[in-house]
Coordinates of C-alpha atoms and ligand atoms in Angstrom, one line a residue:
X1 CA 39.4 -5.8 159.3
X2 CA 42.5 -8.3 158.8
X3 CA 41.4 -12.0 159.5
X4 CA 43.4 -14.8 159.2
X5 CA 40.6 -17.5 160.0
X6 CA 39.8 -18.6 156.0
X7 CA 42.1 -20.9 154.7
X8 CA 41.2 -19.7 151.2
X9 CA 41.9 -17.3 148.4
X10 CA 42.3 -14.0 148.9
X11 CA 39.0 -12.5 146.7
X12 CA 39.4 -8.5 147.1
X13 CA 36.4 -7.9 144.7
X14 CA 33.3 -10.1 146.3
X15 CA 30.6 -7.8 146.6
X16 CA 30.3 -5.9 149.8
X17 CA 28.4 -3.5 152.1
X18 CA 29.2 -2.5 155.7
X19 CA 27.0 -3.2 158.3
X20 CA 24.1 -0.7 158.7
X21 CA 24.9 2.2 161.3
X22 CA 23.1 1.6 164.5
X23 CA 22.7 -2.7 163.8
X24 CA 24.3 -5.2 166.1
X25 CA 23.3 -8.4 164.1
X26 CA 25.6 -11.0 162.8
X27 CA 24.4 -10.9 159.4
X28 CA 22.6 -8.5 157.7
X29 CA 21.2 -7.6 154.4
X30 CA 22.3 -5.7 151.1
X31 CA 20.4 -2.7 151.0
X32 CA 19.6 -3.2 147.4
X33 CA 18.0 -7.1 147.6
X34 CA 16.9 -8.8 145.7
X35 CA 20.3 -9.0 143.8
X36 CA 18.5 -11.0 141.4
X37 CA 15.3 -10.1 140.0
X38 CA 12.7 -12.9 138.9
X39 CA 12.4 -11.5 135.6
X40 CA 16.2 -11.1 134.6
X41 CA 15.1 -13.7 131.6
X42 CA 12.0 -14.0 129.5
X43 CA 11.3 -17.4 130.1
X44 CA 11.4 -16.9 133.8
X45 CA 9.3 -17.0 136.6
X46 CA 11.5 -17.0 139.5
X47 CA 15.4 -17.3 139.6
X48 CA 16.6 -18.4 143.8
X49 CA 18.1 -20.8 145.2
X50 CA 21.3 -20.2 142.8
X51 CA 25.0 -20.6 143.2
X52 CA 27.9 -18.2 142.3
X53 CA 32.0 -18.8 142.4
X54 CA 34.6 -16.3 141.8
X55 CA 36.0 -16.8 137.8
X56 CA 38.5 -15.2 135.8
X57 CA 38.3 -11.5 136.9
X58 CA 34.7 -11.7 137.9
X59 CA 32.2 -14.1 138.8
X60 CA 30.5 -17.3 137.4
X61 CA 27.5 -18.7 138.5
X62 CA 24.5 -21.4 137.9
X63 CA 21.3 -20.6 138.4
X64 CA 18.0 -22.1 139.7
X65 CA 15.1 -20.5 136.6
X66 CA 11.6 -21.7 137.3
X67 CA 9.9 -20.7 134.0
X68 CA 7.0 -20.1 133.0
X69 CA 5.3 -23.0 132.6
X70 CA 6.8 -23.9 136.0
X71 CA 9.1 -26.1 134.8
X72 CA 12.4 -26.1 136.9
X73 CA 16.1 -25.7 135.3
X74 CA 19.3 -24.4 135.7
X75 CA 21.4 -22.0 133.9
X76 CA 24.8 -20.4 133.3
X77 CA 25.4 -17.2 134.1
X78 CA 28.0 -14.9 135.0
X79 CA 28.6 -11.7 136.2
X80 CA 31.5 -8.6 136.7
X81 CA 30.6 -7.2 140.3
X82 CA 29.0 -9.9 141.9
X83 CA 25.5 -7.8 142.3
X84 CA 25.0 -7.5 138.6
X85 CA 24.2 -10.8 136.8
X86 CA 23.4 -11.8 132.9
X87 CA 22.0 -15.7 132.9
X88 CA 22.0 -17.6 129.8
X89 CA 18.1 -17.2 128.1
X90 CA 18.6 -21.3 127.8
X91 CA 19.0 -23.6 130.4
X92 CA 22.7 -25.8 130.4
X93 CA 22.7 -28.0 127.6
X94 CA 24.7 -31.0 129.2
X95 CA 27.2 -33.4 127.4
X96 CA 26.4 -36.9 128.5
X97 CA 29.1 -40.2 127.8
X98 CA 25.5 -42.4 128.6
X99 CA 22.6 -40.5 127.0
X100 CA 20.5 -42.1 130.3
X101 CA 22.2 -39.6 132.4
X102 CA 20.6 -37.1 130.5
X103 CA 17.1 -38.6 130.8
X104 CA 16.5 -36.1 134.0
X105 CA 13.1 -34.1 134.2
X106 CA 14.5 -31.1 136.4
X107 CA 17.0 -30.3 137.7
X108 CA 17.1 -27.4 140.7
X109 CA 19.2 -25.6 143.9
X110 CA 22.4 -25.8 142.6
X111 CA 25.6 -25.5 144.4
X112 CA 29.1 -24.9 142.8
X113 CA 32.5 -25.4 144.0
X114 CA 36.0 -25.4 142.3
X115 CA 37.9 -28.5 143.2
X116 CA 41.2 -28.9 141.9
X117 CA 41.0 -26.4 139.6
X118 CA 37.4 -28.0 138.0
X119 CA 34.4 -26.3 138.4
X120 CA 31.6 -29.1 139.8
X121 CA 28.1 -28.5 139.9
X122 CA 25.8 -29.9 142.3
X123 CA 21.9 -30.0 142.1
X124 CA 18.4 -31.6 142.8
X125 CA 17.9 -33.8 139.5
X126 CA 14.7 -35.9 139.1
X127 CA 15.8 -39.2 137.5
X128 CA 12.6 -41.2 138.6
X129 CA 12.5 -39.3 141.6
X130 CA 15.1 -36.3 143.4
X131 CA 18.1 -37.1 143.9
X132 CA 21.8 -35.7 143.4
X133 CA 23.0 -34.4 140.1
X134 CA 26.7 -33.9 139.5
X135 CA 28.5 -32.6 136.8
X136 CA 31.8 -30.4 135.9
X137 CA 32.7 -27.5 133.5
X138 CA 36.5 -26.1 133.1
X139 CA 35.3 -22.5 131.4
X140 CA 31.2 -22.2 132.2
X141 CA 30.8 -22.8 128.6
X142 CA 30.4 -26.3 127.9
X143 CA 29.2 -28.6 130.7
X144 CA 29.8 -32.6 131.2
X145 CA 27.4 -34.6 133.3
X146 CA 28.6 -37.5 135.7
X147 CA 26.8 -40.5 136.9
X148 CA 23.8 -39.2 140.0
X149 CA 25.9 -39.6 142.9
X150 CA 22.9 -41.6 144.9
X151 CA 19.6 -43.3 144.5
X152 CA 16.3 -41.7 145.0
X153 CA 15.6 -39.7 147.4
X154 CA 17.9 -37.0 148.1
X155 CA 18.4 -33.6 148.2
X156 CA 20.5 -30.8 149.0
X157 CA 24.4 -32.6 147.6
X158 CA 27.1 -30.4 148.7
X159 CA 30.7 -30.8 147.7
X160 CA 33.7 -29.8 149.4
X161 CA 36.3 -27.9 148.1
X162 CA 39.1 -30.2 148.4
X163 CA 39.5 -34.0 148.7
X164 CA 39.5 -35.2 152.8
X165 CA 42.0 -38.1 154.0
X166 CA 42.2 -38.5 150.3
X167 CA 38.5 -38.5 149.3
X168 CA 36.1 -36.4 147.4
X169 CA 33.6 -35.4 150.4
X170 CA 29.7 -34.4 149.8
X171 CA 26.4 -33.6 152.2
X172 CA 23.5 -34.8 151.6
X173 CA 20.0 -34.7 152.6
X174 CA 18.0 -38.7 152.3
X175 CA 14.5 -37.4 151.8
X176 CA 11.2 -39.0 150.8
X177 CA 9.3 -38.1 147.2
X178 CA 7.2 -35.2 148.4
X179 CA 7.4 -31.8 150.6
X180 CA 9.7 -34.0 152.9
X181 CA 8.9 -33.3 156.3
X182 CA 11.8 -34.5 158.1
X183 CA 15.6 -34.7 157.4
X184 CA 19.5 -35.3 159.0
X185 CA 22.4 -34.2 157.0
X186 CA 25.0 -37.1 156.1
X187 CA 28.7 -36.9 155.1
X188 CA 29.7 -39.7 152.3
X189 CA 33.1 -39.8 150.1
X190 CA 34.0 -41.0 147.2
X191 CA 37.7 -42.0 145.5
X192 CA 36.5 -40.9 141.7
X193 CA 33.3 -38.6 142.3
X194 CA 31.5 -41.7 140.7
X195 CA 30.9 -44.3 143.6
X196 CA 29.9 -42.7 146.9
X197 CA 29.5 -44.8 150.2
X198 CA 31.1 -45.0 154.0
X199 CA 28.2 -42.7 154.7
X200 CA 28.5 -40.8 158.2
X201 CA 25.4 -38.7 160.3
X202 CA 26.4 -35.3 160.4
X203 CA 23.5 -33.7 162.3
X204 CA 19.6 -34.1 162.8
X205 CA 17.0 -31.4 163.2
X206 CA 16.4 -30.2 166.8
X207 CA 13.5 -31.5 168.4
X208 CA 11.4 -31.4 171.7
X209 CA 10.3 -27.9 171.6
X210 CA 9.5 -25.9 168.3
X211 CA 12.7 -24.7 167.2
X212 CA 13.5 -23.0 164.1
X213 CA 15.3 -25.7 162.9
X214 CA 12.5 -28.8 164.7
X215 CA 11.6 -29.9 161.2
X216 CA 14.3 -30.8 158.5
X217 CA 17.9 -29.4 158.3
X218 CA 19.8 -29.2 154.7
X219 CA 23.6 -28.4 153.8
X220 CA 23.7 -24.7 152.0
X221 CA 26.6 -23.5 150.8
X222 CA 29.9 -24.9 150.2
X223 CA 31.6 -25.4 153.5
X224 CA 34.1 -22.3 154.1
X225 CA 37.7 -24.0 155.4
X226 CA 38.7 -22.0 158.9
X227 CA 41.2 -22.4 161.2
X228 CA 38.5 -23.8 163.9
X229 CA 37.2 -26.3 161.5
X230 CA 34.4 -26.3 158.2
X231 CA 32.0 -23.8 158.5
X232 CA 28.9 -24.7 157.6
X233 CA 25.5 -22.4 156.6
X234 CA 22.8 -24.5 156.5
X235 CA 18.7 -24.0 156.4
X236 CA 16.5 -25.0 158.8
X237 CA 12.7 -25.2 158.4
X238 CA 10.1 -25.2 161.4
X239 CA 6.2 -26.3 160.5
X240 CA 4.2 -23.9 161.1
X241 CA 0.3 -23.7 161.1
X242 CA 0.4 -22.3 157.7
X243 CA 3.3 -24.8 156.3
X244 CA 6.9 -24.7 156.4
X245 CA 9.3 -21.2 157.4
X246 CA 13.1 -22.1 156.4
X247 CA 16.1 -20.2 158.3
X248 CA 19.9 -19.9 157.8
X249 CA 22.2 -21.1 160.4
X250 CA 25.7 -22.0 160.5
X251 CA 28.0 -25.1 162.4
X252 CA 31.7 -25.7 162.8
X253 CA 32.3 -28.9 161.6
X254 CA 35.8 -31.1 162.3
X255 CA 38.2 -30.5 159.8
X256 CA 39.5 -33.7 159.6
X257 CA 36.5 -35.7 160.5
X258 CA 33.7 -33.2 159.1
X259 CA 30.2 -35.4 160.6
X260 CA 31.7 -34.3 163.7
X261 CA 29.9 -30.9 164.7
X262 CA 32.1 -28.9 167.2
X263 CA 29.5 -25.9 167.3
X264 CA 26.1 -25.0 166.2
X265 CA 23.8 -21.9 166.2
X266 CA 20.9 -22.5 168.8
X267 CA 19.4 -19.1 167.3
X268 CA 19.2 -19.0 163.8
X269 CA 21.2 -16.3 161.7
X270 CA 18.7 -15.0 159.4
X271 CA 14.7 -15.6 159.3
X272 CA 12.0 -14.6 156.6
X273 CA 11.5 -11.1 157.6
X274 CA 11.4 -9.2 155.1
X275 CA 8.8 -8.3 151.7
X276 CA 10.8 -10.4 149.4
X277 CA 11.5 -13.1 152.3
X278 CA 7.7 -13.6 153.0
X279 CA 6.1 -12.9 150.0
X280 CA 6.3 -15.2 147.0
X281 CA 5.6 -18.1 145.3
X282 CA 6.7 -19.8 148.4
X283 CA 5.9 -17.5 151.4
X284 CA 8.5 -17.4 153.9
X285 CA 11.7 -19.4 152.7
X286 CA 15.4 -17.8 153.1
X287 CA 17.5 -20.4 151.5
X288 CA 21.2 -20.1 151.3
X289 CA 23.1 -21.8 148.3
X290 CA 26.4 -19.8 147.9
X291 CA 29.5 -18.3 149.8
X292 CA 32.5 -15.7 148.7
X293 CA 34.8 -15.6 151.0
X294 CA 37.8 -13.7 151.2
X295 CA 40.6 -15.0 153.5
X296 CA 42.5 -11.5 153.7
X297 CA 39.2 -9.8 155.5
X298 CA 37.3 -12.4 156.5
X299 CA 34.7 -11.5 154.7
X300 CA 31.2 -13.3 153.6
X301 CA 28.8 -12.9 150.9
X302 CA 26.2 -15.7 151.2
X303 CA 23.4 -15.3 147.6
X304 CA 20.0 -16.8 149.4
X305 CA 17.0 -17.9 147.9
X306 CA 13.9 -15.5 149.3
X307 CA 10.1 -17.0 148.9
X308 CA 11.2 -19.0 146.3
X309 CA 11.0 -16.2 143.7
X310 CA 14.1 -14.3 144.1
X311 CA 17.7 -14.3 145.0
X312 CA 18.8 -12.2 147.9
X313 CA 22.6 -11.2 149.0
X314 CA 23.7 -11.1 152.9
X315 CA 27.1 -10.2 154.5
X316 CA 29.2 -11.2 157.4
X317 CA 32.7 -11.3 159.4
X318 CA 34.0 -14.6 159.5
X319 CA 35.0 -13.8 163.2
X320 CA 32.7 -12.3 164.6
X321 CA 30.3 -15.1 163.0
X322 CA 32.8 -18.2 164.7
X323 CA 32.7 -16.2 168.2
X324 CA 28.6 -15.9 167.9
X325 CA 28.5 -19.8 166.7
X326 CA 30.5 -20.6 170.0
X327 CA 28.7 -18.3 171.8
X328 CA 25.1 -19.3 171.3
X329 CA 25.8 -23.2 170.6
X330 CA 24.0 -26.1 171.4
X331 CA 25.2 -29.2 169.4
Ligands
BMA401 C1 12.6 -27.3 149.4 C2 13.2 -27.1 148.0 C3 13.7 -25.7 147.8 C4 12.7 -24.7 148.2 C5 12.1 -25.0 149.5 C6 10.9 -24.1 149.9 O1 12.0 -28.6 149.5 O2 12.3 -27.4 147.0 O3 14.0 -25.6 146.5 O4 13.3 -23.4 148.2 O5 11.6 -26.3 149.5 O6 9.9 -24.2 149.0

């Protein structure tokens, strides 16, 4: 199907799989998840939460590794077809101008964009409490740490793709040192990727009735450019009796002025439904991190965290996913 909603690379080769015969939904599954098993490496327990970018005539990737002695890292990875990964057995060894930058305790939920040609990494570093790691590699061989990008607490840091009104833009999640049980997405820039500030609200959760998204909200994915404005996936996790369930849905943000929402799911786009999505180290968590997107079919492949344990792969139609954003909005 010919779109000409992404204003993006053409990327013929992201993995794909029709929808199923017989399915009306919006998104739906690969038949084949998880696309990444938890075992893919010796040392690991789990492997989720994990980014992927289109590189050279494949795919590149980081990737959250939980190991076994729970310890929580991130690690280089690439792969051909994007359903078919090898991950480095080592987590990424990074090189630091200040050696303190380096004096993190873990590092997880990455999120990788290429910005001017320069691969940055995004993640959830502990440096005397979570906050937001950046860094930067030009061939996923040898990475280069920056300064954190804010104090103490903060979570979910994503980048977007290119500079706006002349600034390097980011999401972010303010959070507290625990299982955070609340949380508004923010928009900040920066003129070097160093110094961040002129911080804007973006959007808080939805509350009043239980909603799927009544608890915390966090930025997923990079935002996808569109001719109707950024799109953005996002989680959103409800408390339940037995603890927190975490959804993916998806807003229209203002191109020019991106904490402006213009549109935002009311339902939610994909719940913890199935084996892999309930069952876990973390019971019912889908988690989006990554988006391939190609401009010349509009088409999505978001990899997806599931029960904190394993990665999972869903697809979509950039405009049929706008028109059911519109169509089922409340901002
Ligand atoms: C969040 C993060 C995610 C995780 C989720 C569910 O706070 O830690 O990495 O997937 O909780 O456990």
């Amino acid at each position: 199907m010919p779109s000409s909603t992404i204003l993006g690379p053409d990327l013929p080769n992201i993995p794909w799989e029709p929808r199923p015969a017989g399915s009306h939904d919006v998104v739906w599954r690969y038949s084949r998840n998880p696309v990444i098993p938890r075992d893919i490496i010796p040392c690991s327990n789990s492997v989720f939460n994990s980014a992927v970018v289109p590189f050279g005539a494949g795919f590149a990737g980081v990737f959250r590794v939980d190991d076994t002695t729970r310890n929580m890292r991130i690690h280089n990875g690439r792969s051909r077809d994007g359903f078919t990964f090898e991950i480095d057995p080592e987590p990424i060894a990074w090189h630091c101008d200040d050696p303190e930058i380096g004096r993190f305790v873990e590092s997880y939920d990455p999120r990788v964009v290429a910005v001017e040609g320069r691969y940055y990494i995004t993640w959830c570093n502990n440096y005397h409490g979570y906050t937001i790691g950046l860094g930067y590699t030009d061939d996923f061989n040898t990475f280069h740490q920056l300064e954190n990008s804010f104090l103490p607490y903060n979570r979910n840091g994503v980048l977007f793709p290119r500079k706006i009104n002349g600034k390097y833009a980011m999401l972010s999640r303010p959070s507290d040192t625990g299982h955070t049980p609340f949380g508004d997405i923010f928009y900040s820039t920066s003129p070097d990727l160093i110094h961040w500030g002129c911080h804007r609200h973006v959007m808080a959760p939805k509350r009043g009735p239980v909603t799927w998204q009544c608890t915390k909200i966090g930025a997923g994915p990079v935002p996808i450019e569109t001719t109707e404005g950024w799109l953005l996936i996002y989680h959103g996790v409800l408390t339940s009796c037995n603890g927190f369930v975490y959804h993916m849905g998806a807003a229209l943000l203002d191109r020019d002025h991106p904490w402006k929402v213009l549109y935002r799911t009311r339902p939610y786009l994909l719940n913890p439904r199935m084996t892999y999505e309930c069952v876990g180290d973390v019971p019912n968590v889908v988690f989006p991190c990554a988006a391939l997107a190609d401009a010349a079919t509009g088409r999505i492949a978001v990899y997806y965290g599931c029960a904190d344990t394993v990665t999972g792969l869903a697809f979509m139609q950039v405009d049929e996913l706008l028109d059911f954003i519109k169509r089922n909005s409340e901002v």
